[in-house]
Amino acid sequence: MSDFVHDFWSWYVAVISIVSILACAVLLWTLSVKRSPGQKAEITGHVWDGDLAEYNNPMPRWWMWLFYITIVFGAIYLVLYPGLGTWSGTLNWTSAGRYDAEMARADERFGPIFEKYAAMDVKEVAADPQAREIGQRLFLNYCSQCHASDARGSRGFPNLADDNWNWGGDPEAIRTTIVDGRQGVMPALGAVLSEEGVKDTAQYVLSIAGMTHDNLRAARGAEHFQTQCAVCHGADGTGNQQLGAPDLTDDVWIYGRGETTIMETIRRGRHGVMPPWGEFLGDEKVHMLTAYVWGLSNAR
């Protein structure tokens, strides 16, 4: 085991394991010895309900042999498989080796299918029924935990089935997102704007989104917006896909709409993380996922 930094710990684990098995065998033997002819069973002193007493009878023979079988099984297992410190077992089995073997069998079986679709354009793959089924399975395995099984997202995780894209919705942008991941950072502006400034800016955001707002506060918030927010979201608030800054003039809100939520975003900021999957999935599976995600809002 690679975690051992000194041979002492390997021997420590091995000795404890072997002694424990032997101790179990000895204990089992002492508790299963038959009484001598004519010897009476003694009461241990444990009595329930007045007359229900516990005797020191040996265990039934069938039960005893079941325990012996488990001991033998444990000893054989430790000979064949890792378990005694750094001892690798006579079969040289490892979980990493088992995983590699399973992946090799999977690649042999499914490799030709992925190669077929890897040679096709994303839009062609998205239009293929079998490819969509494969892409859906990949999505359910690796993406649905955040974006939900129907890809419509949840609070803090974008909807992938609509036409709204923070980082761009063309096939190349989607592929880049899957391969490299994304870091969507909204800095906290509470200390910069003060609480009154946060309220004013929130009212301005409500105004450009077409929601009910306080006109006086929105007028004051417009200046804060141009000073602190326009650099990412644009002077008109329509966002910037190069930075992943969302459009604030539409009706799509990742973290929720409303004055309270908008103020919380301005005050404390947001940090959305999309992990990179390129190295884990490989080019062919990324291609399938790209086609599936693109097809959610484009293939009709």
Short mmCIF file of C-alpha atoms in Angstrom, two decimals:
data_model
loop_
_atom_site.label_atom_id
_atom_site.label_comp_id
_atom_site.label_asym_id
_atom_site.label_seq_id
_atom_site.Cartn_x
_atom_site.Cartn_y
_atom_site.Cartn_z
CA MET A 1 0.00 0.00 0.00
CA SER A 2 1.49 3.31 -1.10
CA ASP A 3 0.29 5.13 2.03
CA PHE A 4 2.85 3.33 4.21
CA VAL A 5 5.96 5.49 4.65
CA HIS A 6 7.89 2.92 6.68
CA ASP A 7 8.08 -0.89 6.65
CA PHE A 8 7.10 -0.93 10.31
CA TRP A 9 3.50 -0.02 9.49
CA SER A 10 3.25 -2.78 6.91
CA TRP A 11 4.34 -5.35 9.48
CA TYR A 12 2.13 -3.70 12.10
CA VAL A 13 -0.99 -4.19 9.97
CA ALA A 14 0.00 -7.70 8.88
CA VAL A 15 0.71 -8.93 12.42
CA ILE A 16 -2.50 -7.48 13.84
CA SER A 17 -4.54 -9.07 11.03
CA ILE A 18 -2.97 -12.51 11.46
CA VAL A 19 -3.14 -12.43 15.28
CA SER A 20 -6.77 -11.35 15.14
CA ILE A 21 -7.72 -14.27 12.90
CA LEU A 22 -5.85 -16.74 15.11
CA ALA A 23 -7.43 -15.24 18.23
CA CYS A 24 -10.88 -15.68 16.72
CA ALA A 25 -10.08 -19.33 15.99
CA VAL A 26 -8.85 -19.94 19.55
CA LEU A 27 -11.86 -18.20 21.07
CA LEU A 28 -14.18 -20.24 18.87
CA TRP A 29 -12.50 -23.47 19.92
CA THR A 30 -12.71 -22.67 23.63
CA LEU A 31 -16.41 -21.86 23.36
CA SER A 32 -17.26 -25.01 21.43
CA VAL A 33 -15.57 -27.69 23.58
CA LYS A 34 -17.97 -30.48 24.52
CA ARG A 35 -18.66 -31.23 28.19
CA SER A 36 -17.33 -34.42 29.75
CA PRO A 37 -19.88 -37.24 30.16
CA GLY A 38 -22.01 -36.62 33.23
CA GLN A 39 -20.90 -33.01 33.57
CA LYS A 40 -23.84 -30.67 34.03
CA ALA A 41 -24.24 -27.31 32.39
CA GLU A 42 -23.82 -24.41 34.77
CA ILE A 43 -25.97 -21.33 34.92
CA THR A 44 -24.10 -18.12 34.13
CA GLY A 45 -26.19 -16.11 36.57
CA HIS A 46 -28.22 -14.30 33.93
CA VAL A 47 -31.93 -14.84 34.63
CA TRP A 48 -34.94 -13.15 33.00
CA ASP A 49 -38.64 -13.22 33.83
CA GLY A 50 -38.01 -15.19 36.99
CA ASP A 51 -37.17 -18.60 35.46
CA LEU A 52 -35.51 -17.95 32.10
CA ALA A 53 -31.84 -18.71 32.76
CA GLU A 54 -28.74 -18.63 30.57
CA TYR A 55 -26.61 -21.81 30.57
CA ASN A 56 -22.96 -22.17 29.50
CA ASN A 57 -23.74 -24.78 26.82
CA PRO A 58 -21.29 -24.97 23.92
CA MET A 59 -22.40 -23.57 20.57
CA PRO A 60 -24.21 -25.91 18.16
CA ARG A 61 -21.78 -27.78 15.94
CA TRP A 62 -23.25 -26.43 12.68
CA TRP A 63 -22.93 -22.88 13.95
CA MET A 64 -19.36 -23.51 15.05
CA TRP A 65 -18.38 -24.86 11.63
CA LEU A 66 -19.88 -21.81 9.95
CA PHE A 67 -17.51 -19.63 12.00
CA TYR A 68 -14.57 -21.89 11.14
CA ILE A 69 -15.44 -21.56 7.45
CA THR A 70 -15.39 -17.75 7.70
CA ILE A 71 -11.96 -17.91 9.36
CA VAL A 72 -10.61 -20.15 6.60
CA PHE A 73 -12.15 -17.88 3.99
CA GLY A 74 -10.48 -14.83 5.58
CA ALA A 75 -7.08 -16.57 5.61
CA ILE A 76 -7.38 -17.61 1.94
CA TYR A 77 -8.52 -14.10 0.98
CA LEU A 78 -5.46 -12.52 2.61
CA VAL A 79 -3.21 -14.90 0.70
CA LEU A 80 -4.82 -14.15 -2.68
CA TYR A 81 -5.58 -10.42 -2.32
CA PRO A 82 -3.93 -7.35 -0.72
CA GLY A 83 -4.68 -7.01 2.97
CA LEU A 84 -1.47 -7.70 4.88
CA GLY A 85 0.34 -4.38 4.73
CA THR A 86 2.30 -4.09 1.49
CA TRP A 87 1.62 -7.71 0.54
CA SER A 88 0.03 -7.57 -2.94
CA GLY A 89 -1.45 -11.07 -2.83
CA THR A 90 -0.63 -14.00 -5.07
CA LEU A 91 -3.12 -12.77 -7.70
CA ASN A 92 -1.56 -9.27 -7.78
CA TRP A 93 -5.07 -7.77 -7.84
CA THR A 94 -5.50 -4.00 -7.56
CA SER A 95 -8.55 -1.78 -7.88
CA ALA A 96 -6.68 0.37 -10.42
CA GLY A 97 -5.89 -2.72 -12.50
CA ARG A 98 -9.52 -3.83 -12.34
CA TYR A 99 -10.65 -0.38 -13.47
CA ASP A 100 -8.18 -0.32 -16.35
CA ALA A 101 -9.33 -3.77 -17.48
CA GLU A 102 -12.99 -2.73 -17.42
CA MET A 103 -12.21 0.45 -19.34
CA ALA A 104 -10.25 -1.54 -21.92
CA ARG A 105 -13.22 -3.86 -22.46
CA ALA A 106 -15.55 -0.88 -22.73
CA ASP A 107 -13.27 0.82 -25.27
CA GLU A 108 -13.11 -2.38 -27.31
CA ARG A 109 -16.89 -2.62 -27.36
CA PHE A 110 -17.93 1.02 -27.73
CA GLY A 111 -14.81 2.51 -29.31
CA PRO A 112 -15.95 1.97 -32.93
CA ILE A 113 -19.27 3.67 -32.17
CA PHE A 114 -17.62 6.78 -30.72
CA GLU A 115 -15.11 6.85 -33.60
CA LYS A 116 -17.97 6.82 -36.09
CA TYR A 117 -19.62 9.87 -34.55
CA ALA A 118 -16.31 11.65 -33.88
CA ALA A 119 -15.83 11.88 -37.65
CA MET A 120 -19.22 13.60 -38.07
CA ASP A 121 -20.12 17.26 -37.64
CA VAL A 122 -21.73 18.26 -34.34
CA LYS A 123 -25.00 19.17 -36.02
CA GLU A 124 -25.12 15.81 -37.83
CA VAL A 125 -24.50 13.98 -34.57
CA ALA A 126 -27.24 15.99 -32.84
CA ALA A 127 -29.71 14.90 -35.54
CA ASP A 128 -28.89 11.18 -35.18
CA PRO A 129 -31.35 9.32 -32.85
CA GLN A 130 -28.78 6.79 -31.62
CA ALA A 131 -26.23 9.53 -30.98
CA ARG A 132 -28.78 11.50 -28.97
CA GLU A 133 -29.45 8.45 -26.80
CA ILE A 134 -25.73 8.01 -26.15
CA GLY A 135 -25.32 11.72 -25.45
CA GLN A 136 -28.24 11.64 -23.04
CA ARG A 137 -26.68 8.77 -21.08
CA LEU A 138 -23.41 10.67 -20.86
CA PHE A 139 -25.29 13.77 -19.73
CA LEU A 140 -27.21 11.86 -17.06
CA ASN A 141 -23.97 10.34 -15.74
CA TYR A 142 -21.80 13.45 -15.65
CA CYS A 143 -23.96 16.58 -15.92
CA SER A 144 -27.41 15.97 -14.45
CA GLN A 145 -26.22 16.34 -10.84
CA CYS A 146 -25.99 20.09 -11.45
CA HIS A 147 -28.09 20.78 -14.53
CA ALA A 148 -30.89 18.27 -13.69
CA SER A 149 -31.89 15.27 -15.76
CA ASP A 150 -33.93 17.42 -18.15
CA ALA A 151 -31.00 19.88 -18.51
CA ARG A 152 -33.16 22.77 -17.29
CA GLY A 153 -30.87 23.49 -14.38
CA SER A 154 -31.67 24.70 -10.89
CA ARG A 155 -30.79 27.63 -8.65
CA GLY A 156 -27.16 28.51 -9.38
CA PHE A 157 -26.92 26.18 -12.39
CA PRO A 158 -27.94 27.40 -15.87
CA ASN A 159 -30.71 25.98 -18.04
CA LEU A 160 -29.11 24.26 -21.04
CA ALA A 161 -32.37 23.66 -22.89
CA ASP A 162 -33.18 27.30 -23.69
CA ASP A 163 -31.57 29.81 -26.05
CA ASN A 164 -29.81 31.84 -23.34
CA TRP A 165 -26.04 31.29 -23.08
CA ASN A 166 -23.65 33.16 -20.80
CA TRP A 167 -20.55 31.89 -22.60
CA GLY A 168 -21.99 31.33 -26.08
CA GLY A 169 -24.18 28.58 -27.48
CA ASP A 170 -22.41 27.63 -30.70
CA PRO A 171 -20.82 24.14 -30.85
CA GLU A 172 -17.26 25.40 -30.32
CA ALA A 173 -18.22 27.46 -27.25
CA ILE A 174 -20.10 24.51 -25.75
CA ARG A 175 -17.15 22.22 -26.40
CA THR A 176 -14.76 24.69 -24.75
CA THR A 177 -17.02 24.85 -21.72
CA ILE A 178 -17.06 21.07 -21.36
CA VAL A 179 -13.34 20.62 -21.96
CA ASP A 180 -11.91 23.51 -19.93
CA GLY A 181 -14.75 24.33 -17.52
CA ARG A 182 -15.80 27.85 -16.59
CA GLN A 183 -15.30 30.25 -13.68
CA GLY A 184 -18.21 32.67 -13.41
CA VAL A 185 -17.14 35.29 -10.87
CA MET A 186 -19.27 38.24 -9.78
CA PRO A 187 -17.22 40.35 -7.32
CA ALA A 188 -18.77 41.49 -4.06
CA LEU A 189 -19.57 45.21 -4.25
CA GLY A 190 -21.21 45.73 -0.88
CA ALA A 191 -18.18 47.42 0.65
CA VAL A 192 -17.68 49.58 -2.44
CA LEU A 193 -21.26 50.79 -2.90
CA SER A 194 -22.49 50.84 0.73
CA GLU A 195 -25.92 49.47 1.59
CA GLU A 196 -27.73 52.44 0.06
CA GLY A 197 -25.72 52.07 -3.13
CA VAL A 198 -26.57 48.36 -3.27
CA LYS A 199 -30.28 49.19 -3.01
CA ASP A 200 -30.05 51.86 -5.71
CA THR A 201 -28.11 49.60 -8.09
CA ALA A 202 -30.57 46.76 -7.52
CA GLN A 203 -33.44 49.09 -8.44
CA TYR A 204 -31.66 50.05 -11.63
CA VAL A 205 -31.18 46.39 -12.56
CA LEU A 206 -34.88 45.83 -11.94
CA SER A 207 -35.66 48.73 -14.25
CA ILE A 208 -33.61 47.49 -17.21
CA ALA A 209 -35.12 44.02 -16.71
CA GLY A 210 -38.61 45.47 -17.05
CA MET A 211 -39.64 44.71 -13.48
CA THR A 212 -41.36 46.90 -10.92
CA HIS A 213 -38.87 49.35 -9.43
CA ASP A 214 -38.37 52.61 -7.56
CA ASN A 215 -37.70 55.29 -10.19
CA LEU A 216 -35.78 57.59 -7.84
CA ARG A 217 -33.46 54.87 -6.60
CA ALA A 218 -33.05 53.50 -10.13
CA ALA A 219 -31.92 56.92 -11.35
CA ARG A 220 -29.25 57.03 -8.65
CA GLY A 221 -28.32 53.40 -9.29
CA ALA A 222 -27.68 54.07 -12.99
CA GLU A 223 -24.48 55.93 -12.11
CA HIS A 224 -23.28 53.07 -9.86
CA PHE A 225 -24.05 50.60 -12.62
CA GLN A 226 -22.00 52.48 -15.22
CA THR A 227 -19.12 52.84 -12.78
CA GLN A 228 -19.00 49.33 -11.27
CA CYS A 229 -21.03 46.95 -13.47
CA ALA A 230 -20.89 48.10 -17.09
CA VAL A 231 -17.31 46.88 -17.55
CA CYS A 232 -18.65 43.28 -17.49
CA HIS A 233 -22.35 43.53 -18.24
CA GLY A 234 -22.05 46.29 -20.83
CA ALA A 235 -23.34 49.84 -20.69
CA ASP A 236 -26.83 48.64 -21.64
CA GLY A 237 -26.71 45.59 -19.33
CA THR A 238 -26.98 43.02 -22.12
CA GLY A 239 -23.94 41.10 -20.90
CA ASN A 240 -20.69 39.86 -22.42
CA GLN A 241 -20.27 36.24 -23.47
CA GLN A 242 -16.49 36.60 -23.59
CA LEU A 243 -16.55 37.11 -19.82
CA GLY A 244 -19.56 34.96 -19.03
CA ALA A 245 -21.39 38.07 -17.78
CA PRO A 246 -25.15 37.41 -18.10
CA ASP A 247 -27.68 39.63 -19.85
CA LEU A 248 -29.53 41.57 -17.15
CA THR A 249 -32.27 42.82 -19.47
CA ASP A 250 -33.96 39.48 -20.09
CA ASP A 251 -36.04 37.24 -17.85
CA VAL A 252 -33.39 34.58 -17.20
CA TRP A 253 -31.90 34.59 -13.69
CA ILE A 254 -29.53 31.81 -12.59
CA TYR A 255 -29.69 32.68 -8.89
CA GLY A 256 -33.28 33.86 -8.85
CA ARG A 257 -35.04 37.13 -9.60
CA GLY A 258 -36.42 39.80 -7.30
CA GLU A 259 -35.02 42.71 -5.30
CA THR A 260 -33.76 40.63 -2.36
CA THR A 261 -31.81 38.18 -4.52
CA ILE A 262 -30.36 40.88 -6.75
CA MET A 263 -29.22 42.86 -3.73
CA GLU A 264 -27.61 39.73 -2.29
CA THR A 265 -25.73 39.19 -5.56
CA ILE A 266 -24.48 42.77 -5.65
CA ARG A 267 -23.61 42.79 -1.96
CA ARG A 268 -21.82 39.44 -1.65
CA GLY A 269 -21.04 38.51 -5.25
CA ARG A 270 -21.31 35.08 -6.86
CA HIS A 271 -18.83 32.38 -7.79
CA GLY A 272 -20.13 29.79 -10.22
CA VAL A 273 -17.82 26.91 -11.16
CA MET A 274 -18.17 24.51 -14.07
CA PRO A 275 -15.46 21.83 -13.66
CA PRO A 276 -13.35 20.77 -16.67
CA TRP A 277 -14.24 17.38 -18.16
CA GLY A 278 -11.93 17.18 -21.17
CA GLU A 279 -9.17 15.05 -19.65
CA PHE A 280 -11.62 12.73 -17.89
CA LEU A 281 -14.00 12.12 -20.81
CA GLY A 282 -11.68 12.29 -23.81
CA ASP A 283 -12.30 13.92 -27.18
CA GLU A 284 -14.86 11.43 -28.48
CA LYS A 285 -17.20 11.60 -25.49
CA VAL A 286 -16.82 15.38 -25.33
CA HIS A 287 -17.89 15.47 -28.99
CA MET A 288 -21.00 13.43 -28.18
CA LEU A 289 -21.87 15.62 -25.19
CA THR A 290 -21.34 18.79 -27.21
CA ALA A 291 -23.75 17.56 -29.87
CA TYR A 292 -26.33 16.55 -27.26
CA VAL A 293 -26.20 19.86 -25.38
CA TRP A 294 -26.25 21.88 -28.60
CA GLY A 295 -29.19 19.83 -29.81
CA LEU A 296 -31.24 20.59 -26.69
CA SER A 297 -31.91 24.12 -27.92
CA ASN A 298 -31.25 23.81 -31.65
CA ALA A 299 -32.31 20.41 -33.00
CA ARG A 300 -36.09 20.56 -33.48
#
